[in-house]
Coordinates of C-alpha atoms and ligand atoms in Angstrom, one line a residue:
Chain A
M263 CA -20.5 -23.0 24.6
K264 CA -22.7 -20.3 23.3
Y265 CA -25.8 -21.5 21.5
S266 CA -28.3 -19.7 19.3
P267 CA -31.9 -20.3 20.2
S268 CA -32.9 -23.8 19.5
R269 CA -33.2 -24.5 15.9
W270 CA -34.4 -27.9 14.8
L271 CA -33.7 -29.4 11.4
P272 CA -36.8 -30.7 9.6
F273 CA -35.9 -34.3 10.3
E274 CA -35.2 -33.7 14.0
E275 CA -38.9 -33.2 14.8
G276 CA -38.9 -36.4 16.9
I277 CA -36.1 -35.1 19.0
R278 CA -37.8 -31.8 19.5
V279 CA -41.0 -33.4 20.8
I280 CA -39.2 -35.7 23.2
Q281 CA -37.0 -32.9 24.5
E282 CA -40.0 -30.7 25.2
E283 CA -41.6 -33.5 27.1
M284 CA -38.5 -34.0 29.0
E285 CA -38.3 -30.3 30.0
D286 CA -41.9 -30.5 31.0
L287 CA -41.2 -33.5 33.3
L288 CA -38.2 -31.9 34.8
R289 CA -40.2 -28.7 35.5
R290 CA -43.0 -30.7 37.1
Q291 CA -40.6 -32.7 39.2
S292 CA -38.9 -29.6 40.6
E293 CA -42.1 -27.5 41.0
Q294 CA -44.3 -30.2 42.5
D295 CA -41.6 -32.1 44.3
V296 CA -42.6 -35.5 42.9
D297 CA -40.4 -38.3 41.8
L298 CA -40.7 -38.7 38.0
S299 CA -37.3 -40.4 37.6
A300 CA -38.8 -43.5 36.0
E301 CA -40.6 -41.4 33.4
I302 CA -37.5 -39.4 32.8
T303 CA -35.4 -42.5 32.3
A304 CA -37.9 -43.9 29.9
L305 CA -37.9 -40.7 28.0
Q306 CA -34.1 -40.6 27.9
D307 CA -34.2 -44.0 26.3
R308 CA -36.7 -42.8 23.7
L309 CA -34.5 -39.8 23.0
E310 CA -31.5 -42.0 22.5
A311 CA -33.4 -44.3 20.2
E312 CA -34.7 -41.4 18.2
K313 CA -31.2 -39.9 17.8
R314 CA -29.9 -43.3 16.8
K315 CA -32.7 -43.5 14.2
I316 CA -31.9 -40.1 12.8
A317 CA -28.2 -40.7 12.7
S318 CA -28.8 -43.9 10.7
E319 CA -30.9 -41.9 8.2
L320 CA -28.5 -39.0 7.5
T321 CA -28.5 -38.7 3.7
P322 CA -25.8 -36.5 2.1
W323 CA -28.2 -33.6 2.0
R324 CA -29.1 -34.0 5.7
K325 CA -25.4 -34.0 6.5
V326 CA -25.2 -30.7 4.6
L327 CA -27.8 -29.3 7.0
V328 CA -26.1 -30.8 10.0
A329 CA -22.7 -29.4 8.9
R330 CA -24.3 -26.0 8.6
H331 CA -26.3 -26.2 11.9
P332 CA -26.1 -22.9 13.8
N333 CA -25.5 -24.8 17.1
R334 CA -22.7 -26.8 15.7
P335 CA -19.5 -25.9 17.6
Y336 CA -17.4 -23.3 15.7
T337 CA -13.6 -22.8 15.8
L338 CA -13.6 -20.5 18.9
D339 CA -15.8 -23.1 20.7
Y340 CA -13.3 -25.8 20.0
I341 CA -10.5 -23.6 21.0
A342 CA -12.2 -22.8 24.3
H343 CA -12.6 -26.5 25.1
I344 CA -9.5 -28.0 23.6
F345 CA -6.7 -25.5 24.2
D346 CA -5.4 -23.4 27.1
D347 CA -4.1 -19.9 27.0
F348 CA -5.2 -19.1 23.5
V349 CA -4.0 -15.7 22.4
E350 CA -5.9 -14.5 19.4
L351 CA -3.9 -12.5 17.0
H352 CA -5.4 -10.1 14.5
G353 CA -4.8 -8.6 11.1
D354 CA -2.9 -9.5 8.0
R355 CA -0.4 -6.6 8.3
R356 CA -1.2 -5.6 4.8
Y357 CA -4.8 -4.4 4.6
G358 CA -7.2 -5.5 7.3
N359 CA -8.5 -7.8 10.0
D360 CA -10.9 -10.4 8.5
Q361 CA -12.7 -12.0 11.4
S362 CA -14.0 -14.9 9.3
L363 CA -10.8 -16.6 10.2
V364 CA -9.3 -16.6 13.6
G365 CA -5.9 -17.8 14.9
G366 CA -3.1 -17.5 17.3
P367 CA -0.8 -19.6 19.6
A368 CA -2.4 -21.8 22.3
M369 CA -1.4 -24.6 24.6
L370 CA -2.4 -28.1 23.8
G371 CA -1.5 -30.0 27.0
D372 CA 2.3 -29.3 27.4
Y373 CA 2.8 -28.1 23.8
S374 CA 2.3 -24.8 22.3
V375 CA 0.7 -24.9 18.9
M376 CA -0.6 -22.4 16.3
V377 CA -4.3 -22.7 15.8
I378 CA -6.0 -21.3 12.7
G379 CA -9.6 -21.8 11.6
H380 CA -12.6 -20.3 9.9
Q381 CA -15.1 -18.7 12.3
K382 CA -18.8 -18.2 11.7
G383 CA -21.1 -16.1 13.9
R384 CA -24.2 -16.9 15.9
T385 CA -25.9 -13.6 16.4
T386 CA -27.0 -11.5 13.4
K387 CA -24.3 -8.9 14.2
E388 CA -21.6 -11.5 14.7
R389 CA -22.6 -13.3 11.5
Q390 CA -22.1 -10.0 9.6
E391 CA -18.8 -9.3 11.3
R392 CA -17.6 -12.7 10.4
N393 CA -19.1 -12.6 7.0
F394 CA -20.9 -15.9 7.5
G395 CA -17.5 -17.6 7.5
S396 CA -16.7 -16.6 4.0
S397 CA -13.2 -15.3 3.9
N398 CA -11.7 -12.3 2.1
P399 CA -8.1 -12.4 1.0
E400 CA -7.1 -10.7 4.3
A401 CA -8.2 -13.9 6.2
Y402 CA -5.8 -16.1 4.2
R403 CA -3.0 -13.6 4.5
K404 CA -3.5 -13.6 8.3
A405 CA -3.3 -17.3 8.1
Q406 CA -0.1 -17.1 6.1
R407 CA 1.4 -14.8 8.6
L408 CA 0.6 -17.1 11.5
L409 CA 1.8 -20.2 9.6
E410 CA 5.1 -18.5 8.9
M411 CA 5.4 -17.5 12.6
A412 CA 4.6 -21.1 13.6
E413 CA 7.4 -22.3 11.4
R414 CA 9.9 -19.8 12.8
L415 CA 9.0 -20.7 16.4
G416 CA 8.7 -24.4 15.8
M417 CA 5.0 -24.7 16.7
P418 CA 2.9 -27.4 15.1
V419 CA -0.2 -26.1 13.3
I420 CA -3.8 -27.1 13.9
S421 CA -6.1 -25.9 11.1
L422 CA -9.9 -26.1 11.5
I423 CA -12.0 -25.8 8.4
D424 CA -15.6 -24.5 8.4
T425 CA -16.5 -22.2 5.5
P426 CA -19.3 -22.2 3.0
A427 CA -16.9 -20.8 0.4
A428 CA -14.3 -18.0 0.0
Q429 CA -15.6 -14.6 -0.6
C430 CA -16.2 -14.0 -4.3
L431 CA -17.5 -10.4 -4.6
F432 CA -15.8 -7.3 -6.1
D433 CA -13.6 -6.4 -3.1
A434 CA -12.3 -10.0 -2.8
E435 CA -11.5 -10.0 -6.5
A436 CA -9.8 -6.5 -6.3
R437 CA -7.6 -7.6 -3.4
G438 CA -6.6 -11.0 -5.0
I439 CA -8.7 -13.7 -3.4
S440 CA -7.3 -16.2 -5.9
E441 CA -3.7 -15.3 -5.2
A442 CA -4.4 -15.5 -1.4
I443 CA -5.9 -19.0 -1.7
A444 CA -3.1 -20.2 -4.0
A445 CA -0.3 -18.8 -1.9
T446 CA -1.6 -20.3 1.3
Q447 CA -1.8 -23.8 -0.2
L448 CA 1.8 -23.4 -1.5
L449 CA 3.0 -22.2 1.9
M450 CA 1.3 -25.1 3.8
G451 CA 2.6 -27.6 1.2
G452 CA 6.2 -26.8 2.3
L453 CA 5.9 -25.6 5.9
R454 CA 8.6 -27.2 8.1
V455 CA 6.4 -28.0 11.1
P456 CA 3.6 -30.6 11.5
I457 CA 0.1 -29.6 10.4
V458 CA -3.1 -31.3 11.5
V459 CA -6.2 -30.3 9.5
V460 CA -9.7 -31.0 10.6
V461 CA -12.8 -30.2 8.5
T462 CA -15.2 -29.5 11.4
G463 CA -18.3 -28.3 9.4
E464 CA -18.4 -27.1 5.9
G465 CA -15.4 -27.7 3.7
G466 CA -16.4 -25.2 1.0
S467 CA -14.2 -25.6 -2.1
G468 CA -11.3 -23.2 -2.6
G469 CA -12.0 -21.4 0.7
A470 CA -11.4 -24.8 2.5
I471 CA -8.5 -26.2 0.6
A472 CA -6.7 -22.9 1.2
I473 CA -6.0 -24.0 4.8
G474 CA -6.4 -27.7 4.1
V475 CA -2.9 -28.9 3.3
G476 CA -1.6 -30.9 6.2
D477 CA 0.3 -34.1 7.3
V478 CA -3.0 -35.5 8.6
V479 CA -6.4 -34.4 7.4
M480 CA -9.5 -35.5 9.3
M481 CA -13.2 -34.8 9.1
L482 CA -15.9 -34.9 11.7
E483 CA -18.4 -37.6 11.0
H484 CA -21.1 -35.3 9.6
A485 CA -18.8 -32.6 8.1
I486 CA -18.8 -32.1 4.3
Y487 CA -16.0 -31.4 1.9
S488 CA -16.9 -30.3 -1.6
V489 CA -15.6 -28.8 -4.8
I490 CA -18.8 -26.7 -5.1
P491 CA -21.9 -26.2 -2.8
P492 CA -24.7 -28.6 -3.7
E493 CA -26.9 -25.6 -4.6
G494 CA -24.3 -24.4 -7.0
F495 CA -23.9 -27.8 -8.6
A496 CA -27.7 -28.2 -8.9
A497 CA -27.9 -24.8 -10.6
I498 CA -25.4 -26.0 -13.2
L499 CA -27.1 -29.3 -13.7
Y500 CA -30.7 -28.1 -13.8
K501 CA -32.1 -24.7 -14.6
N502 CA -34.1 -23.4 -11.6
A503 CA -33.3 -26.5 -9.5
A504 CA -36.1 -27.8 -7.3
P505 CA -35.2 -28.8 -3.7
E506 CA -35.2 -32.5 -4.5
Q507 CA -32.7 -31.7 -7.3
V508 CA -30.4 -29.9 -4.8
Q509 CA -30.6 -32.9 -2.5
Q510 CA -29.7 -35.1 -5.5
A511 CA -26.8 -32.9 -6.4
A512 CA -25.5 -33.3 -2.8
A513 CA -25.5 -37.0 -3.2
L514 CA -23.8 -36.9 -6.7
L515 CA -20.9 -34.7 -5.3
R516 CA -19.8 -37.4 -2.8
L517 CA -19.2 -34.7 -0.3
T518 CA -19.6 -36.7 3.0
A519 CA -16.7 -37.6 5.3
Q520 CA -17.3 -41.3 4.4
D521 CA -16.9 -40.4 0.7
A522 CA -13.7 -38.4 1.3
L523 CA -12.2 -41.3 3.2
E524 CA -13.0 -43.7 0.5
L525 CA -11.6 -41.3 -2.2
G526 CA -8.3 -41.1 -0.2
V527 CA -8.7 -37.4 0.5
I528 CA -8.7 -37.7 4.3
D529 CA -7.0 -40.0 6.8
E530 CA -9.7 -40.4 9.5
I531 CA -13.3 -39.8 10.4
I532 CA -13.8 -38.4 13.9
P533 CA -17.1 -39.7 15.4
E534 CA -19.7 -37.2 16.5
P535 CA -22.0 -37.4 19.5
L536 CA -25.2 -39.2 18.6
G537 CA -27.3 -37.1 16.2
G538 CA -24.5 -34.7 15.5
A539 CA -22.1 -32.3 17.2
H540 CA -24.8 -29.7 17.7
H541 CA -26.4 -31.9 20.3
D542 CA -23.3 -32.1 22.5
G543 CA -20.6 -29.6 21.6
I544 CA -18.5 -30.3 24.7
G545 CA -18.5 -34.0 24.0
M546 CA -17.5 -33.3 20.5
A547 CA -14.6 -31.1 21.6
A548 CA -13.3 -33.8 23.9
T549 CA -13.3 -36.4 21.1
L550 CA -11.7 -33.9 18.7
K551 CA -8.9 -33.1 21.2
Q552 CA -8.1 -36.8 21.7
A553 CA -7.9 -37.3 17.9
I554 CA -5.6 -34.2 17.4
V555 CA -3.3 -35.3 20.2
R556 CA -3.1 -38.9 19.0
R557 CA -2.3 -37.7 15.5
L558 CA 0.1 -35.0 16.4
E559 CA 2.4 -37.1 18.6
P560 CA 3.9 -39.3 15.9
L561 CA 4.4 -36.2 13.6
L562 CA 6.5 -34.5 16.3
A563 CA 8.9 -37.5 16.2
L564 CA 9.6 -37.3 12.5
P565 CA 12.7 -35.6 11.1
V566 CA 11.4 -32.4 9.5
D567 CA 12.7 -33.2 6.0
E568 CA 10.8 -36.5 6.2
L569 CA 7.7 -34.8 7.4
V570 CA 7.7 -32.3 4.5
D571 CA 8.4 -35.1 2.0
Q572 CA 5.6 -37.2 3.3
R573 CA 3.2 -34.3 3.2
Y574 CA 4.2 -33.6 -0.4
A575 CA 3.8 -37.3 -1.4
K576 CA 0.4 -37.4 0.3
F577 CA -1.0 -34.6 -1.8
R578 CA 0.9 -35.7 -4.9
A579 CA -0.9 -39.0 -4.8
M580 CA -4.4 -37.5 -4.7
G581 CA -6.7 -38.1 -7.6
K582 CA -7.7 -41.1 -9.6
W583 CA -6.6 -42.1 -13.1
E584 CA -5.5 -45.1 -15.1
V585 CA -2.2 -45.6 -16.8
R586 CA -2.6 -46.7 -20.4
R587 CA -0.1 -49.3 -21.4
G588 CA 1.9 -49.5 -24.6
Chain B
M189 CA 8.9 -19.1 -38.0
A190 CA 5.8 -19.4 -35.9
T191 CA 3.5 -18.5 -38.9
E192 CA 4.0 -21.9 -40.6
R193 CA 2.8 -24.3 -38.0
D194 CA 1.1 -27.5 -39.1
W195 CA -2.2 -26.8 -37.3
R196 CA -2.8 -23.9 -39.7
A197 CA -2.3 -26.2 -42.6
R198 CA -5.5 -28.0 -41.6
V199 CA -7.6 -24.8 -42.2
P200 CA -8.9 -25.0 -45.8
D201 CA -7.7 -22.2 -48.0
G202 CA -10.0 -19.4 -48.8
M203 CA -12.2 -20.0 -45.7
W204 CA -13.7 -16.9 -44.2
V205 CA -14.1 -16.6 -40.4
K206 CA -16.4 -14.2 -38.6
C207 CA -14.7 -12.4 -35.7
E208 CA -15.8 -13.9 -32.4
N209 CA -16.1 -10.4 -30.9
P210 CA -19.8 -9.6 -31.4
R211 CA -19.2 -5.9 -31.5
C212 CA -16.7 -6.5 -34.4
A213 CA -18.1 -9.5 -36.3
Q214 CA -15.8 -8.7 -39.2
L215 CA -15.3 -11.4 -41.8
L216 CA -11.7 -12.4 -41.7
Y217 CA -9.7 -14.3 -44.2
S218 CA -8.7 -17.4 -42.3
K219 CA -5.2 -17.5 -43.7
E220 CA -4.7 -13.9 -42.7
L221 CA -6.1 -14.6 -39.3
D222 CA -3.7 -17.5 -38.8
R223 CA -0.8 -15.4 -39.9
N224 CA -1.8 -12.9 -37.2
L225 CA -1.8 -15.8 -34.6
R226 CA -5.6 -15.7 -34.6
V227 CA -5.8 -12.1 -33.5
C228 CA -8.5 -10.0 -35.3
S229 CA -6.8 -7.3 -37.4
H230 CA -9.8 -5.0 -37.0
C231 CA -10.5 -5.1 -33.3
D232 CA -7.5 -6.9 -31.8
H233 CA -9.8 -9.6 -30.4
H234 CA -7.7 -12.6 -29.3
F235 CA -9.4 -15.8 -30.5
R236 CA -9.1 -18.8 -28.1
L237 CA -6.3 -21.2 -29.0
S238 CA -6.2 -24.9 -28.4
A239 CA -3.3 -26.3 -26.3
R240 CA -1.4 -27.4 -29.3
Q241 CA -1.9 -24.1 -31.1
R242 CA -0.6 -22.4 -28.0
I243 CA 2.5 -24.6 -27.8
A244 CA 3.2 -24.1 -31.5
I245 CA 3.4 -20.3 -31.1
T246 CA 5.4 -20.5 -27.9
L247 CA 8.2 -23.0 -28.3
D248 CA 11.1 -23.2 -30.8
P249 CA 9.9 -25.1 -34.0
D250 CA 9.9 -28.9 -33.6
S251 CA 11.3 -28.7 -30.1
F252 CA 8.1 -29.9 -28.3
V253 CA 8.1 -33.5 -26.9
E254 CA 4.8 -34.4 -25.3
T255 CA 5.0 -36.4 -22.0
D256 CA 2.5 -38.1 -19.7
T257 CA 0.1 -39.2 -22.4
E258 CA -0.3 -42.5 -20.6
L259 CA -2.5 -40.9 -17.9
M260 CA -6.2 -41.8 -18.6
T261 CA -9.2 -40.1 -17.0
V262 CA -11.6 -42.3 -15.1
N263 CA -15.0 -41.6 -13.6
P264 CA -14.1 -41.8 -9.9
L265 CA -17.5 -40.6 -8.6
N266 CA -19.5 -42.6 -11.2
M267 CA -21.0 -39.3 -12.2
E268 CA -23.7 -39.8 -14.7
G269 CA -22.9 -38.3 -18.1
Y270 CA -19.2 -37.7 -17.4
E271 CA -17.9 -40.4 -19.7
A272 CA -20.3 -39.2 -22.5
K273 CA -19.0 -35.7 -22.0
L274 CA -15.4 -36.8 -22.2
K275 CA -16.2 -38.7 -25.3
R276 CA -17.8 -35.7 -26.9
H277 CA -14.9 -33.4 -26.1
R278 CA -12.4 -36.0 -27.3
A279 CA -14.2 -36.3 -30.6
R280 CA -14.4 -32.5 -31.0
T281 CA -10.8 -31.8 -30.1
S282 CA -8.9 -35.0 -31.0
E283 CA -7.4 -34.6 -27.5
M284 CA -7.7 -37.1 -24.7
E285 CA -7.7 -34.5 -21.9
A286 CA -7.8 -30.8 -21.2
A287 CA -4.0 -30.5 -20.5
V288 CA -1.1 -31.0 -22.9
V289 CA 2.3 -31.1 -21.2
G290 CA 5.9 -31.8 -22.3
T291 CA 9.3 -30.4 -22.8
G292 CA 10.7 -28.1 -25.4
A293 CA 12.9 -25.1 -25.9
I294 CA 12.9 -21.4 -26.3
L295 CA 15.9 -19.9 -28.0
G296 CA 17.4 -23.3 -27.6
H297 CA 17.1 -23.2 -23.9
P298 CA 15.2 -26.1 -22.4
V299 CA 11.9 -25.5 -20.7
T300 CA 8.9 -27.6 -19.6
I301 CA 5.5 -26.5 -20.7
G302 CA 2.0 -27.3 -19.6
V303 CA -1.1 -25.9 -21.3
T304 CA -4.8 -26.2 -20.5
N305 CA -7.2 -26.3 -23.5
P306 CA -10.2 -24.0 -23.4
F307 CA -11.9 -26.2 -26.1
F308 CA -11.8 -29.3 -23.9
T309 CA -14.3 -29.0 -21.0
V310 CA -13.3 -25.3 -20.9
G311 CA -10.0 -26.5 -19.6
S312 CA -11.3 -27.8 -16.3
M313 CA -8.9 -29.4 -13.9
G314 CA -9.6 -33.0 -12.8
S315 CA -7.2 -35.6 -11.6
V316 CA -5.4 -36.1 -14.9
V317 CA -5.0 -32.4 -15.6
G318 CA -3.7 -31.8 -12.1
E319 CA -1.3 -34.8 -12.3
K320 CA 0.0 -33.8 -15.7
L321 CA 0.7 -30.2 -14.6
A322 CA 2.3 -31.4 -11.3
R323 CA 4.6 -33.7 -13.3
C324 CA 5.4 -30.8 -15.7
V325 CA 6.5 -28.7 -12.8
E326 CA 8.5 -31.5 -11.2
R327 CA 10.2 -32.2 -14.5
A328 CA 11.4 -28.6 -14.6
R329 CA 12.8 -29.1 -11.1
D330 CA 14.5 -32.3 -12.0
Q331 CA 15.9 -31.0 -15.3
R332 CA 16.8 -27.6 -13.7
C333 CA 15.0 -25.6 -16.3
P334 CA 12.2 -23.0 -16.3
C335 CA 8.6 -24.1 -16.4
I336 CA 5.9 -22.3 -18.5
L337 CA 2.3 -23.0 -17.6
I338 CA -0.4 -21.5 -19.8
S339 CA -4.0 -21.5 -18.6
G340 CA -7.1 -21.6 -20.7
S341 CA -9.3 -22.8 -17.9
G342 CA -12.6 -21.1 -17.5
A343 CA -14.2 -23.9 -15.5
G344 CA -11.7 -24.2 -12.6
A345 CA -11.7 -27.5 -10.7
R346 CA -13.7 -30.2 -12.6
M347 CA -17.0 -30.8 -10.9
E348 CA -17.4 -34.3 -12.2
E349 CA -14.5 -35.4 -10.2
G350 CA -15.7 -33.6 -7.1
I351 CA -13.4 -33.4 -4.1
L352 CA -10.5 -35.0 -6.1
S353 CA -10.4 -32.0 -8.4
L354 CA -10.2 -29.7 -5.4
M355 CA -7.1 -31.6 -4.2
Q356 CA -5.4 -30.9 -7.6
M357 CA -5.2 -27.3 -6.5
A358 CA -3.1 -28.2 -3.4
K359 CA -1.1 -30.7 -5.5
T360 CA -0.1 -28.2 -8.2
A361 CA 0.5 -25.4 -5.6
A362 CA 2.8 -27.7 -3.6
A363 CA 4.7 -28.7 -6.8
I364 CA 5.4 -25.1 -7.6
G365 CA 6.6 -24.6 -4.0
R366 CA 9.2 -27.2 -4.6
L367 CA 10.2 -25.7 -8.0
R368 CA 10.8 -22.4 -6.2
Q369 CA 13.0 -24.0 -3.6
A370 CA 15.0 -25.5 -6.4
G371 CA 15.6 -22.0 -7.8
Q372 CA 13.8 -22.4 -11.1
L373 CA 11.6 -19.9 -12.8
C374 CA 7.9 -20.5 -13.2
V375 CA 6.1 -18.3 -15.7
T376 CA 2.3 -18.5 -15.9
I377 CA 0.4 -17.1 -18.9
L378 CA -3.3 -16.5 -18.3
T379 CA -5.4 -16.6 -21.4
N380 CA -9.1 -16.3 -22.0
P381 CA -10.6 -17.7 -19.8
T382 CA -8.8 -18.3 -16.4
M383 CA -11.1 -18.8 -13.5
A384 CA -11.9 -20.3 -10.1
G385 CA -9.8 -23.3 -9.0
V386 CA -7.2 -22.8 -11.6
Y387 CA -6.7 -19.1 -11.0
A388 CA -6.8 -19.9 -7.2
S389 CA -3.9 -22.4 -7.6
W390 CA -1.1 -22.8 -10.1
A391 CA -2.1 -19.9 -12.4
S392 CA -1.6 -17.4 -9.6
L393 CA 1.8 -18.9 -8.6
G394 CA 4.1 -17.9 -11.4
D395 CA 7.2 -15.9 -10.4
I396 CA 6.0 -13.9 -13.4
I397 CA 2.4 -13.8 -14.3
I398 CA 1.4 -12.6 -17.8
A399 CA -2.0 -12.2 -19.3
E400 CA -3.3 -11.8 -22.8
P401 CA -5.4 -8.6 -23.3
R402 CA -9.1 -8.6 -22.3
A403 CA -9.1 -12.2 -21.1
M404 CA -11.7 -13.2 -18.6
I405 CA -9.8 -13.8 -15.4
G406 CA -11.3 -14.1 -11.9
F407 CA -12.3 -16.2 -9.0
A408 CA -16.0 -17.1 -9.1
G409 CA -17.9 -17.5 -12.3
Q410 CA -20.7 -15.1 -13.0
R411 CA -23.2 -18.0 -12.5
V412 CA -22.0 -18.5 -9.0
V413 CA -21.8 -14.8 -8.2
K414 CA -25.3 -14.2 -9.5
G415 CA -27.9 -14.2 -6.8
T416 CA -25.5 -12.8 -4.2
K417 CA -26.2 -9.3 -3.0
S418 CA -23.5 -7.2 -4.6
D419 CA -23.0 -7.3 -8.3
L420 CA -19.5 -8.2 -9.3
G421 CA -19.6 -6.5 -12.7
A422 CA -18.0 -7.9 -15.8
D423 CA -15.1 -5.6 -15.6
A424 CA -13.8 -7.1 -12.3
Q425 CA -12.9 -10.3 -14.1
S426 CA -10.6 -9.1 -16.8
S427 CA -6.8 -9.0 -17.5
E428 CA -6.9 -5.3 -17.2
F429 CA -8.7 -5.3 -13.8
Q430 CA -6.4 -8.0 -12.4
H431 CA -3.3 -6.0 -13.7
E432 CA -4.6 -2.8 -12.2
H433 CA -5.0 -4.5 -8.9
G434 CA -1.5 -5.9 -8.9
M435 CA -2.3 -9.5 -9.6
I436 CA -0.6 -9.7 -13.0
D437 CA 2.9 -8.4 -14.0
R438 CA 2.1 -7.6 -17.6
I439 CA -0.6 -7.7 -20.2
V440 CA 1.2 -8.9 -23.4
P441 CA -0.5 -9.0 -26.8
R442 CA -0.3 -12.4 -28.4
L443 CA 1.9 -11.1 -31.2
E444 CA 4.5 -9.9 -28.7
M445 CA 4.3 -12.9 -26.4
R446 CA 7.0 -15.1 -27.9
G447 CA 9.4 -12.2 -27.9
F448 CA 8.6 -11.3 -24.3
L449 CA 9.1 -15.0 -23.3
E450 CA 12.4 -15.0 -25.1
S451 CA 13.6 -12.1 -23.0
L452 CA 12.6 -13.8 -19.8
I453 CA 14.2 -17.1 -20.7
R454 CA 17.4 -15.4 -21.9
M455 CA 17.7 -13.5 -18.7
T456 CA 16.9 -16.6 -16.6
Y457 CA 19.7 -18.5 -18.1
A458 CA 22.1 -15.5 -17.9
A459 CA 21.6 -15.2 -14.2
P460 CA 25.2 -15.3 -12.9
L461 CA 24.3 -16.9 -9.6
R462 CA 21.8 -19.4 -11.1
K463 CA 21.4 -22.6 -9.2
G464 CA 22.8 -25.7 -11.0
A465 CA 23.3 -26.2 -14.7
S466 CA 20.7 -27.0 -17.3
V467 CA 20.7 -30.4 -19.0
E468 CA 21.2 -30.8 -22.7
V469 CA 18.2 -30.2 -24.9
Ligands
LIG92 ZN1 -12.7 -8.4 -34.6

């Protein structure tokens, strides 16, 4: 897994200090040929305790920061560790090749599946090439093309969501970003193969739901799923929102995985390694793979009409209201 | 005819209205304005219409039967101020929610109709609006008739209901998918304003998409776009821009809209290979 240079979140200072001590000990142990295993074990315990403490104190805003962490595994990282023989396919066959969304067939154990997912970049250059994970219409039209192919070939679909938002600038508007998002949802709503959706990082509004219609929808423990970014919501609530107000907006939006489960929007929360997926990407990928396989198996056994009816009923039931009597 | 609808009777005689278009600002005789379906006779500015005004100028007289009025909005996120906001909009509009849906007829042919109201939370889509529209689409499927959806939603998905509002996009899109499979027509009419989560779901999914002239239509609101590097420019979010870029079939002035719909509905019912038969009105 490729990592960007260490970046510590403000509330991870404790971890940073312990890890630096640890590196120091390990260096001394190898350079000076002394046995520091007792100290190292003690430090590992401290690290574990510190991570546990941080994990227990993850407010909604802190989860936003974790979900956006540059060392959090991205779609291509998951693909590398979950699937075999991934063949990335490019282009929407209409206009361009938007690299903020990747996809193609891959092997999941004995099964071939179609994987699609948003992709952010790590280096400055890659970030720009992938447009920070914000998709233009071409990205969703590429997804549509792959979804249709999956249906024709009888491949289940795995969709991984991690986008701050869909692209909203002039070019996106000119090429029909709204139509692209709408049509992708419609297509997934009726696709005649199983679809497993996982929000792995940022589930940013329309850009996320565009590829978020599935038979099973899961979220990683510290992922977020929101109708609007907390910064945007704060800007509407308060003019010139202060940082505390942005944090408050994050809490008001109920954007955590725990909120989404409670509100009936997702089926399952997939636990992350202690402190967040950015501390152990390979461990995260292993847990995610188990969850995908466990959820996919029963879907493969369903008659396709039943599968599609169930998916329709699932999204049809979303939302909360009361029925007035009389 | 469409000019004698009851909503107009509520406007007191002799009232003068200033044209909403600031570059025009003409004083208009309200009765005259109503007769002109609330289009300014000087500058052709199309005033915003409420959901009921819209239904009145779209369907055959007295054909509209409202449905799904039993659905009541709740405050699922316990968002502070949401109930007060709803109360304010209810008082202002005499409506319970931002969508009015039901069944009716055009030239005697049955249709279902769903309209979002720009005067109620700028037509934003929360759980009840999404549910009403999905039922409206499903009713067209069940009754084997065309569905007409008219958007006056400038606020997209309703933020006060958070992620539940986002799910209404998927819900309405999936419902239209099923209507398509059933071989029934879906016409969407985009009026000022149609934005964000509504434009990025059902409003973009009509078999035929019509817009009123110079309506604000686009994906992200100016407030969201502001602060990003490239300037979107106001022109990019208009009926004309969207039409020019292939997103909208026709821009139809309000005074010609009913006639245009009549043609579409007539042709739909005249399709020699049309799936199934329509029910009695
Ligand atoms: Zn005027």
